[in-house]
Amino acid sequence: MKMKLKYLGWMLSSCFCFSLANAQDFHLSQYDAAALNFNPALTGAFKGDLRLHGHIRDQWSQVANKPFRTGLLSADMAKNDWGFGLQIANLRAGVGDYNVLSLLGSVSYDIGLDADNYHHISLGVQAGAFQKSVQFDQLTFGNQYSTQNGGYFNTAIPSGENYQDNSILQHDVNAGFMYYYGKENSKINPFLGGSVFHITQPTETFFNADNPIPMRWVLAAGTKVNLTSRLQVLPKVFYMGQENARELTYSGHVHYYLPQNDAFLIGGVTMRNKDAAIAEAGVKWSSWIFRLSYDVNTSQLNTVSNGRGGMEMSLTYILSKYDPNPIKTCPRL
C-alpha cells in the first residue's frame, strides 16, 4: 500500500494557505486542503481507502454586487503504489455571470528511493476539460454610454463587440511531482514539490482570436517538526507564477493532539505577499477534517474593502476499512 505517501497527504492537507487569483484559475487560501487542485502528484495521498473532499469560497462579497464564488468536489483513492482521482470545480464571478466549469481525472505513482522506504517521490498527471461562459447581454460597454440625463449606460445602443459565442469548451492537462521524507517518528519530515498547469496551453477566447492560456507553475516546500508527542509545527512556503504574475505565500501552522478526544486542533497564519493575511483554524476528528479560514485584505484595495477579503470552508471525509487488530502507533499527524 501507499502508506508513506498517505501519511504525507495528511501532513500536507492539515494546513492551509494559497495562491494567486487570475482570470484563468481558482483562488483558494486553503490550497493544500484541496489536494487534487494543488498538485496531481497528491492523488491518493492519504491514510485510508477513499477520500471525499468539498470546498467553498466566497470572495469580495463586500465590494461587488456579484462576488467570486468557487465550489469544488473531489474523490480519490490509492491502489498499491497508484493513486486515482476525479475533481469537478466551478467558479462564478461578476455581473456577466462569468462561469468556469471543469472536470479533471488524475493518476499518480509513488516511487521509493531507499531501502528503508523513507525517501519517496510521487509523480502525477491530470487531464480533462473545462467550459467557460459569459452572459454578454448582462454587460455594458463603452459604446453604450450616454451623456444624457447625467450619464448612463443605454443597453439599446449596440455594444460594438464582435464576439463569436458566449461559451467555449477546451481540453486541459496538468502534471506534478512531490518528494517527501516519510519516517513517522522522525523529528522532522521535509517535503518539496512542483506542478505545472495548462501544459497544452488551450485557447481561451469568445472572439475567435488566438489567445492561449499561459502555463502556470507552482513550487512548494516545508517541513513538519515534531516538538513533542502532542505538538507539531509546520513552516511552509509557496511560490507561483503565470506569465508576468508572481506570488509568494509563507505560513506557520500548529497542530495539537487531544488524547481524551482523539482529535487534532489546527491553527495558523498565512501571509500572501502584498495581498492578504489569512487566519485559519480547524479540527480533525475521527474520519472528518474541517477547516475554516478568512482573508484579511492588505493590498491597495483595502481602502475600498476595509480589509475584508474572503471566507473559505473545506470538509474532508476519509473512509477506511475496519481493522479488528490494528497496530498501535504514535498519535501524530
Coordinates of N, CA and C in Angstrom, one line a residue, residues 93-290:
A93 N -18.4 34.5 -11.3 CA -18.0 35.8 -10.8 C -18.5 36.9 -11.8
G94 N -18.9 38.1 -11.2 CA -19.2 39.3 -12.0 C -20.6 39.4 -12.5
V95 N -20.9 40.6 -12.9 CA -22.2 40.9 -13.4 C -22.6 40.1 -14.6
G96 N -21.7 39.7 -15.4 CA -22.0 38.9 -16.6 C -22.0 37.4 -16.3
D97 N -22.0 37.0 -15.1 CA -22.1 35.6 -14.7 C -21.0 34.8 -15.4
Y98 N -19.8 35.3 -15.4 CA -18.6 34.6 -15.9 C -18.5 33.3 -15.2
N99 N -18.5 32.2 -15.9 CA -18.6 30.9 -15.2 C -17.5 29.9 -15.8
V100 N -16.8 29.2 -14.9 CA -15.9 28.2 -15.4 C -16.2 26.9 -14.7
L101 N -16.5 25.8 -15.5 CA -16.8 24.5 -15.0 C -15.8 23.6 -15.5
S102 N -15.1 22.8 -14.7 CA -14.0 21.9 -15.1 C -14.2 20.5 -14.5
L103 N -13.8 19.5 -15.3 CA -13.8 18.1 -14.8 C -12.5 17.5 -15.2
L104 N -11.8 17.0 -14.2 CA -10.4 16.5 -14.3 C -10.2 15.2 -13.7
G105 N -9.6 14.2 -14.4 CA -9.2 13.0 -13.8 C -7.7 12.9 -13.6
S106 N -7.3 12.3 -12.5 CA -5.8 12.3 -12.2 C -5.4 10.9 -11.8
V107 N -4.1 10.7 -12.0 CA -3.4 9.4 -11.7 C -2.0 9.7 -11.2
S108 N -1.6 9.0 -10.1 CA -0.2 9.2 -9.6 C 0.5 7.9 -9.4
Y109 N 1.8 8.0 -9.2 CA 2.6 6.8 -9.0 C 3.7 7.1 -8.0
D110 N 3.8 6.3 -6.9 CA 4.7 6.6 -5.8 C 5.9 5.7 -6.0
I111 N 7.1 6.3 -5.9 CA 8.4 5.6 -6.1 C 9.2 5.7 -4.8
G112 N 9.6 4.5 -4.2 CA 10.5 4.5 -3.1 C 12.0 4.7 -3.5
L113 N 12.7 5.6 -2.8 CA 14.1 5.9 -3.2 C 15.2 5.3 -2.4
D114 N 14.8 4.6 -1.3 CA 15.8 4.0 -0.5 C 15.3 2.7 0.1
A115 N 16.2 1.8 0.6 CA 15.9 0.5 1.1 C 15.0 0.6 2.3
D116 N 15.1 1.6 3.1 CA 14.2 1.7 4.3 C 12.8 2.3 4.0
N117 N 12.6 2.7 2.7 CA 11.3 3.1 2.3 C 10.9 4.4 3.0
Y118 N 11.8 5.3 3.3 CA 11.5 6.6 3.9 C 11.5 7.7 2.9
H119 N 12.5 7.7 2.0 CA 12.5 8.8 1.0 C 11.7 8.4 -0.2
H120 N 10.7 9.2 -0.6 CA 9.8 8.9 -1.7 C 9.7 10.1 -2.6
I121 N 9.3 9.8 -3.9 CA 8.9 10.8 -4.8 C 7.6 10.3 -5.5
S122 N 6.6 11.1 -5.6 CA 5.4 10.8 -6.3 C 5.3 11.6 -7.6
L123 N 4.8 11.0 -8.7 CA 4.6 11.7 -9.9 C 3.1 11.6 -10.3
G124 N 2.6 12.7 -10.8 CA 1.1 12.7 -11.1 C 0.8 13.4 -12.4
V125 N -0.2 13.0 -13.1 CA -0.7 13.7 -14.2 C -2.2 13.9 -14.1
Q126 N -2.8 14.9 -14.8 CA -4.2 15.2 -14.7 C -4.7 15.7 -16.1
A127 N -5.8 15.2 -16.5 CA -6.3 15.6 -17.8 C -7.9 15.7 -17.7
G128 N -8.4 16.5 -18.6 CA -9.9 16.7 -18.6 C -10.3 17.8 -19.5
A129 N -11.3 18.5 -19.1 CA -11.9 19.6 -20.0 C -12.5 20.6 -19.1
F130 N -12.6 21.8 -19.6 CA -13.3 22.9 -18.9 C -14.2 23.6 -19.9
Q131 N -15.3 24.2 -19.4 CA -16.2 25.0 -20.2 C -16.2 26.4 -19.5
K132 N -16.1 27.4 -20.3 CA -16.2 28.8 -19.9 C -17.3 29.5 -20.6
S133 N -18.1 30.3 -19.9 CA -19.2 31.0 -20.5 C -19.4 32.4 -19.8
V134 N -20.0 33.3 -20.6 CA -20.4 34.6 -20.0 C -21.7 35.1 -20.7
Q135 N -22.5 35.8 -19.9 CA -23.7 36.3 -20.4 C -23.5 37.8 -20.9
F136 N -23.2 37.9 -22.2 CA -22.9 39.3 -22.7 C -24.1 40.2 -22.6
D137 N -25.3 39.7 -22.6 CA -26.5 40.6 -22.5 C -26.6 41.2 -21.2
Q138 N -25.9 40.8 -20.2 CA -25.9 41.4 -18.9 C -24.8 42.4 -18.6
L139 N -24.0 42.6 -19.7 CA -22.8 43.5 -19.6 C -23.1 44.8 -20.3
T140 N -22.4 45.9 -19.9 CA -22.5 47.1 -20.6 C -21.0 47.5 -21.1
F141 N -21.0 48.2 -22.2 CA -19.7 48.6 -22.8 C -19.6 50.1 -23.1
G142 N -18.4 50.5 -23.4 CA -18.1 51.9 -23.6 C -19.0 52.6 -24.6
N143 N -19.2 51.8 -25.7 CA -20.1 52.4 -26.8 C -21.5 52.7 -26.4
Q144 N -21.9 52.1 -25.3 CA -23.3 52.2 -24.8 C -23.5 53.3 -23.8
Y145 N -22.4 54.0 -23.5 CA -22.5 55.1 -22.5 C -23.1 56.4 -23.2
S146 N -24.1 56.9 -22.5 CA -24.8 58.1 -23.0 C -24.6 59.3 -22.0
T147 N -24.3 60.5 -22.5 CA -24.1 61.6 -21.6 C -25.4 62.3 -21.2
Q148 N -26.5 61.8 -21.7 CA -27.8 62.4 -21.4 C -28.2 62.1 -20.0
N149 N -29.0 62.9 -19.4 CA -29.6 62.7 -18.1 C -28.5 62.4 -17.1
G150 N -27.4 63.2 -17.2 CA -26.3 63.0 -16.2 C -25.4 61.8 -16.5
G151 N -25.6 61.1 -17.5 CA -24.8 60.0 -17.9 C -25.3 58.6 -17.4
Y152 N -25.4 57.7 -18.4 CA -25.9 56.4 -18.0 C -25.5 55.4 -19.2
F153 N -25.7 54.1 -18.9 CA -25.4 53.1 -20.0 C -26.8 52.8 -20.6
N154 N -26.9 53.0 -21.9 CA -28.1 52.7 -22.7 C -27.9 51.4 -23.4
T155 N -28.5 50.3 -22.9 CA -28.4 49.0 -23.5 C -29.0 48.8 -24.8
A156 N -29.9 49.8 -25.2 CA -30.5 49.7 -26.6 C -29.5 50.1 -27.6
I157 N -28.3 50.7 -27.3 CA -27.3 51.1 -28.2 C -26.4 49.8 -28.5
P158 N -26.1 49.5 -29.7 CA -25.2 48.3 -30.0 C -23.9 48.5 -29.2
S159 N -23.4 47.3 -28.7 CA -22.1 47.4 -27.9 C -20.9 47.6 -28.8
G160 N -21.0 47.1 -30.1 CA -19.8 47.2 -30.9 C -18.9 46.1 -30.7
E161 N -19.2 45.1 -29.8 CA -18.3 44.0 -29.6 C -18.7 42.8 -30.5
N162 N -17.7 42.3 -31.2 CA -17.9 41.2 -32.2 C -17.5 39.9 -31.6
Y163 N -18.3 39.4 -30.6 CA -18.0 38.1 -30.0 C -18.7 37.0 -30.8
Q164 N -18.0 35.9 -30.9 CA -18.5 34.7 -31.7 C -19.5 33.9 -31.0
D165 N -19.3 33.7 -29.7 CA -20.1 32.8 -28.9 C -20.0 33.2 -27.4
N166 N -20.9 32.7 -26.6 CA -20.8 33.0 -25.2 C -20.3 31.8 -24.4
S167 N -19.9 30.8 -25.1 CA -19.4 29.6 -24.4 C -18.3 28.9 -25.2
I168 N -17.3 28.4 -24.5 CA -16.2 27.6 -25.1 C -16.0 26.3 -24.3
L169 N -15.5 25.3 -25.0 CA -15.2 24.0 -24.4 C -13.8 23.7 -24.8
Q170 N -12.9 23.4 -23.9 CA -11.5 23.1 -24.2 C -10.9 22.0 -23.3
H171 N -9.9 21.3 -23.8 CA -9.2 20.3 -23.0 C -8.2 21.0 -22.1
D172 N -7.6 20.2 -21.1 CA -6.6 20.7 -20.2 C -5.8 19.6 -19.7
V173 N -4.5 19.9 -19.5 CA -3.5 18.8 -19.0 C -2.6 19.5 -18.0
N174 N -2.5 18.8 -16.8 CA -1.6 19.3 -15.7 C -0.7 18.1 -15.3
A175 N 0.4 18.5 -14.6 CA 1.3 17.4 -14.1 C 2.1 18.0 -12.9
G176 N 2.6 17.0 -12.0 CA 3.3 17.5 -10.9 C 4.2 16.4 -10.3
F177 N 5.0 16.8 -9.3 CA 5.8 15.8 -8.6 C 5.9 16.2 -7.1
M178 N 6.2 15.3 -6.2 CA 6.3 15.6 -4.8 C 7.3 14.7 -4.2
Y179 N 8.4 15.3 -3.6 CA 9.3 14.5 -2.8 C 9.0 14.7 -1.3
Y180 N 9.1 13.6 -0.5 CA 8.9 13.7 0.9 C 9.7 12.6 1.7
Y181 N 9.9 13.0 2.9 CA 10.6 12.0 3.9 C 9.5 11.5 4.8
G182 N 9.2 10.2 4.7 CA 8.0 9.7 5.4 C 8.3 8.9 6.6
K183 N 9.4 9.1 7.3 CA 9.6 8.3 8.6 C 8.8 9.0 9.7
E184 N 7.7 8.3 10.2 CA 6.8 8.9 11.1 C 7.4 9.4 12.4
N185 N 8.3 8.6 13.0 CA 8.9 9.0 14.3 C 10.1 9.9 14.2
S186 N 10.3 10.5 13.0 CA 11.4 11.4 12.8 C 11.1 12.7 13.4
K187 N 12.2 13.5 13.8 CA 12.0 14.8 14.4 C 11.4 15.8 13.3
I188 N 11.9 15.6 12.1 CA 11.4 16.5 11.0 C 11.0 15.6 9.8
N189 N 10.1 16.1 9.0 CA 9.6 15.4 7.8 C 9.5 16.5 6.7
P190 N 10.6 16.7 6.0 CA 10.6 17.7 4.9 C 9.9 17.2 3.7
F191 N 9.4 18.2 2.8 CA 8.8 17.9 1.6 C 9.0 19.0 0.6
L192 N 9.0 18.7 -0.7 CA 9.3 19.6 -1.8 C 8.6 19.1 -3.0
G193 N 7.8 20.0 -3.6 CA 7.0 19.6 -4.8 C 6.8 20.8 -5.8
G194 N 6.4 20.4 -7.0 CA 6.1 21.4 -8.0 C 5.1 20.8 -9.0
S195 N 4.4 21.7 -9.6 CA 3.3 21.3 -10.6 C 3.2 22.4 -11.7
V196 N 2.8 21.9 -12.8 CA 2.6 22.8 -14.0 C 1.2 22.6 -14.5
F197 N 0.5 23.7 -14.8 CA -0.9 23.6 -15.2 C -1.1 24.2 -16.6
H198 N -2.0 23.8 -17.4 CA -2.3 24.2 -18.7 C -1.1 23.9 -19.6
I199 N -0.6 22.7 -19.5 CA 0.6 22.3 -20.3 C 0.4 22.5 -21.8
T200 N -0.8 22.1 -22.3 CA -1.1 22.2 -23.7 C -1.5 23.6 -24.1
Q201 N -1.6 24.5 -23.2 CA -2.0 25.9 -23.5 C -3.2 26.0 -24.3
P202 N -4.4 25.5 -23.8 CA -5.6 25.6 -24.7 C -6.0 27.0 -24.9
T203 N -6.7 27.2 -26.0 CA -7.1 28.6 -26.5 C -8.3 29.0 -25.7
E204 N -8.3 30.2 -25.2 CA -9.4 30.8 -24.4 C -9.9 32.1 -25.1
T205 N -11.0 32.1 -25.8 CA -11.5 33.3 -26.4 C -13.0 33.1 -26.8
F206 N -13.7 34.3 -26.7 CA -15.0 34.3 -27.2 C -15.1 35.1 -28.5
F207 N -14.0 35.5 -29.0 CA -13.9 36.4 -30.2 C -13.2 35.7 -31.4
N208 N -13.0 34.4 -31.4 CA -12.3 33.7 -32.5 C -10.9 34.3 -32.7
A209 N -10.2 34.5 -31.5 CA -8.9 35.0 -31.6 C -7.9 34.0 -31.1
D210 N -6.6 34.2 -31.4 CA -5.5 33.3 -30.9 C -5.1 33.8 -29.5
N211 N -5.7 33.1 -28.5 CA -5.5 33.6 -27.1 C -5.2 32.4 -26.2
P212 N -4.0 31.8 -26.3 CA -3.7 30.6 -25.4 C -3.6 31.0 -24.0
I213 N -4.0 30.1 -23.1 CA -3.8 30.3 -21.7 C -2.4 30.0 -21.3
P214 N -1.7 30.9 -20.7 CA -0.3 30.7 -20.3 C -0.2 29.6 -19.3
M215 N 0.9 28.8 -19.3 CA 1.2 27.8 -18.3 C 1.4 28.5 -16.9
R216 N 0.9 27.8 -15.9 CA 1.0 28.3 -14.5 C 1.9 27.2 -13.8
W217 N 2.9 27.7 -13.1 CA 3.8 26.8 -12.4 C 3.7 27.1 -10.9
V218 N 3.9 26.0 -10.1 CA 3.8 26.1 -8.6 C 5.0 25.4 -8.0
L219 N 5.6 26.0 -7.0 CA 6.7 25.3 -6.2 C 6.2 25.5 -4.7
A220 N 6.4 24.4 -4.0 CA 6.0 24.4 -2.6 C 7.0 23.6 -1.8
A221 N 7.3 24.0 -0.6 CA 8.3 23.3 0.3 C 8.0 23.6 1.7
G222 N 8.4 22.7 2.6 CA 8.1 22.9 4.0 C 8.6 21.7 4.8
T223 N 8.3 21.7 6.1 CA 8.6 20.5 6.9 C 7.7 20.4 8.1
K224 N 7.4 19.2 8.5 CA 6.7 19.0 9.8 C 7.7 18.8 10.8
V225 N 7.6 19.5 11.9 CA 8.6 19.4 13.1 C 7.8 18.9 14.3
N226 N 8.2 17.7 14.8 CA 7.6 17.1 16.0 C 8.3 17.7 17.2
L227 N 7.7 18.7 17.9 CA 8.3 19.2 19.1 C 8.1 18.3 20.3
T228 N 6.8 17.8 20.4 CA 6.5 16.8 21.4 C 5.6 15.7 20.8
S229 N 5.2 14.8 21.6 CA 4.2 13.8 21.0 C 2.9 14.4 20.8
R230 N 2.6 15.6 21.3 CA 1.3 16.2 21.0 C 1.4 17.5 20.2
L231 N 2.5 18.1 20.1 CA 2.7 19.4 19.5 C 3.6 19.3 18.2
Q232 N 3.1 19.8 17.1 CA 3.8 19.9 15.9 C 3.7 21.3 15.3
V233 N 4.7 21.7 14.6 CA 4.7 23.0 13.8 C 5.0 22.7 12.4
L234 N 4.5 23.4 11.5 CA 4.7 23.3 10.0 C 5.0 24.6 9.4
P235 N 6.2 25.0 9.2 CA 6.6 26.2 8.3 C 6.5 25.7 6.9
K236 N 6.0 26.6 6.0 CA 5.8 26.3 4.6 C 6.0 27.5 3.8
V237 N 6.4 27.3 2.5 CA 6.4 28.4 1.5 C 5.9 27.9 0.2
F238 N 5.2 28.8 -0.5 CA 4.5 28.5 -1.7 C 4.8 29.7 -2.7
Y239 N 5.3 29.3 -3.9 CA 5.7 30.3 -4.9 C 5.1 29.9 -6.2
M240 N 4.4 30.8 -6.9 CA 3.7 30.5 -8.1 C 3.9 31.6 -9.1
G241 N 3.8 31.3 -10.4 CA 3.9 32.2 -11.5 C 3.1 31.8 -12.7
Q242 N 2.5 32.8 -13.3 CA 1.8 32.7 -14.6 C 2.0 33.9 -15.5
E243 N 2.7 33.7 -16.5 CA 3.2 34.7 -17.4 C 3.9 35.8 -16.6
N244 N 3.4 37.0 -16.5 CA 4.2 38.1 -15.8 C 3.8 38.2 -14.3
A245 N 2.9 37.4 -13.9 CA 2.4 37.4 -12.5 C 3.2 36.5 -11.6
R246 N 3.5 36.9 -10.4 CA 4.2 36.1 -9.4 C 3.5 36.3 -8.0
E247 N 3.6 35.2 -7.3 CA 3.0 35.3 -5.9 C 3.8 34.4 -5.0
L248 N 4.1 35.0 -3.8 CA 4.8 34.3 -2.7 C 3.9 34.2 -1.5
T249 N 3.8 33.0 -1.0 CA 3.0 32.8 0.2 C 3.8 32.0 1.2
Y250 N 3.8 32.4 2.5 CA 4.5 31.7 3.5 C 3.6 31.6 4.7
S251 N 3.8 30.6 5.5 CA 2.9 30.3 6.6 C 3.5 29.5 7.7
G252 N 2.9 29.6 8.9 CA 3.3 28.8 10.0 C 2.1 28.3 10.7
H253 N 2.0 26.9 10.9 CA 0.8 26.3 11.4 C 1.2 25.4 12.6
V254 N 0.3 25.2 13.5 CA 0.5 24.4 14.7 C -0.6 23.4 14.8
H255 N -0.2 22.1 15.1 CA -1.1 21.0 15.3 C -1.0 20.6 16.8
Y256 N -2.1 20.4 17.5 CA -2.1 20.0 18.8 C -3.0 18.8 19.0
Y257 N -2.5 17.7 19.6 CA -3.3 16.5 19.8 C -4.0 16.5 21.1
L258 N -5.3 16.1 21.1 CA -6.1 16.0 22.3 C -6.4 14.5 22.5
P259 N -5.6 13.8 23.4 CA -5.8 12.4 23.5 C -7.1 12.0 24.1
Q260 N -7.7 12.8 24.9 CA -9.0 12.4 25.5 C -10.1 12.4 24.5
N261 N -10.0 13.2 23.4 CA -11.0 13.2 22.3 C -10.5 12.6 21.0
D262 N -9.2 12.1 21.0 CA -8.6 11.6 19.8 C -8.8 12.5 18.6
A263 N -8.4 13.8 18.9 CA -8.7 14.8 17.8 C -7.4 15.7 17.8
F264 N -7.3 16.4 16.6 CA -6.2 17.3 16.4 C -6.9 18.7 16.3
L265 N -6.3 19.7 17.0 CA -6.7 21.1 16.7 C -5.6 21.7 15.8
I266 N -6.1 22.5 14.8 CA -5.2 23.0 13.8 C -5.4 24.5 13.7
G267 N -4.3 25.3 13.7 CA -4.4 26.7 13.6 C -3.2 27.3 13.0
G268 N -3.2 28.5 12.5 CA -2.1 29.2 12.0 C -2.4 30.4 11.2
V269 N -1.3 31.0 10.7 CA -1.4 32.3 10.0 C -0.6 32.2 8.7
T270 N -1.2 32.7 7.6 CA -0.5 32.7 6.3 C -0.4 34.1 5.8
M271 N 0.7 34.5 5.2 CA 0.9 35.8 4.6 C 1.1 35.6 3.1
R272 N 0.2 36.3 2.4 CA 0.3 36.3 0.9 C 0.9 37.6 0.5
N273 N 2.1 37.6 0.0 CA 2.9 38.8 -0.2 C 2.1 40.0 -0.9
K274 N 2.0 41.1 -0.2 CA 1.4 42.3 -0.7 C 0.0 42.1 -1.1
D275 N -0.7 41.2 -0.4 CA -2.1 40.9 -0.8 C -3.0 40.6 0.4
A276 N -2.7 39.7 1.3 CA -3.6 39.3 2.3 C -2.9 38.6 3.5
A277 N -3.5 38.7 4.6 CA -3.1 37.9 5.8 C -4.3 37.0 6.1
I278 N -4.0 35.7 6.3 CA -5.0 34.7 6.4 C -5.0 34.0 7.7
A279 N -6.1 34.1 8.5 CA -6.2 33.4 9.8 C -7.0 32.1 9.5
E280 N -6.5 31.0 10.2 CA -7.1 29.7 9.9 C -7.2 28.9 11.2
A281 N -8.3 28.1 11.2 CA -8.5 27.2 12.3 C -9.2 25.9 11.8
G282 N -9.0 24.8 12.5 CA -9.7 23.6 12.0 C -9.6 22.5 13.1
V283 N -10.2 21.4 12.7 CA -10.1 20.2 13.6 C -10.2 18.9 12.8
K284 N -9.4 17.9 13.2 CA -9.5 16.6 12.7 C -10.1 15.7 13.8
W285 N -11.2 15.1 13.5 CA -11.8 14.2 14.5 C -12.4 13.0 13.7
S286 N -12.0 11.8 14.2 CA -12.5 10.6 13.6 C -12.1 10.6 12.1
S287 N -13.1 10.4 11.2 CA -12.8 10.4 9.7 C -13.0 11.8 9.1
W288 N -13.3 12.8 9.9 CA -13.6 14.1 9.3 C -12.5 15.2 9.6
I289 N -12.3 16.0 8.6 CA -11.4 17.2 8.7 C -12.1 18.4 8.3
F290 N -12.2 19.4 9.2 CA -12.9 20.6 8.9 C -12.0 21.8 9.0

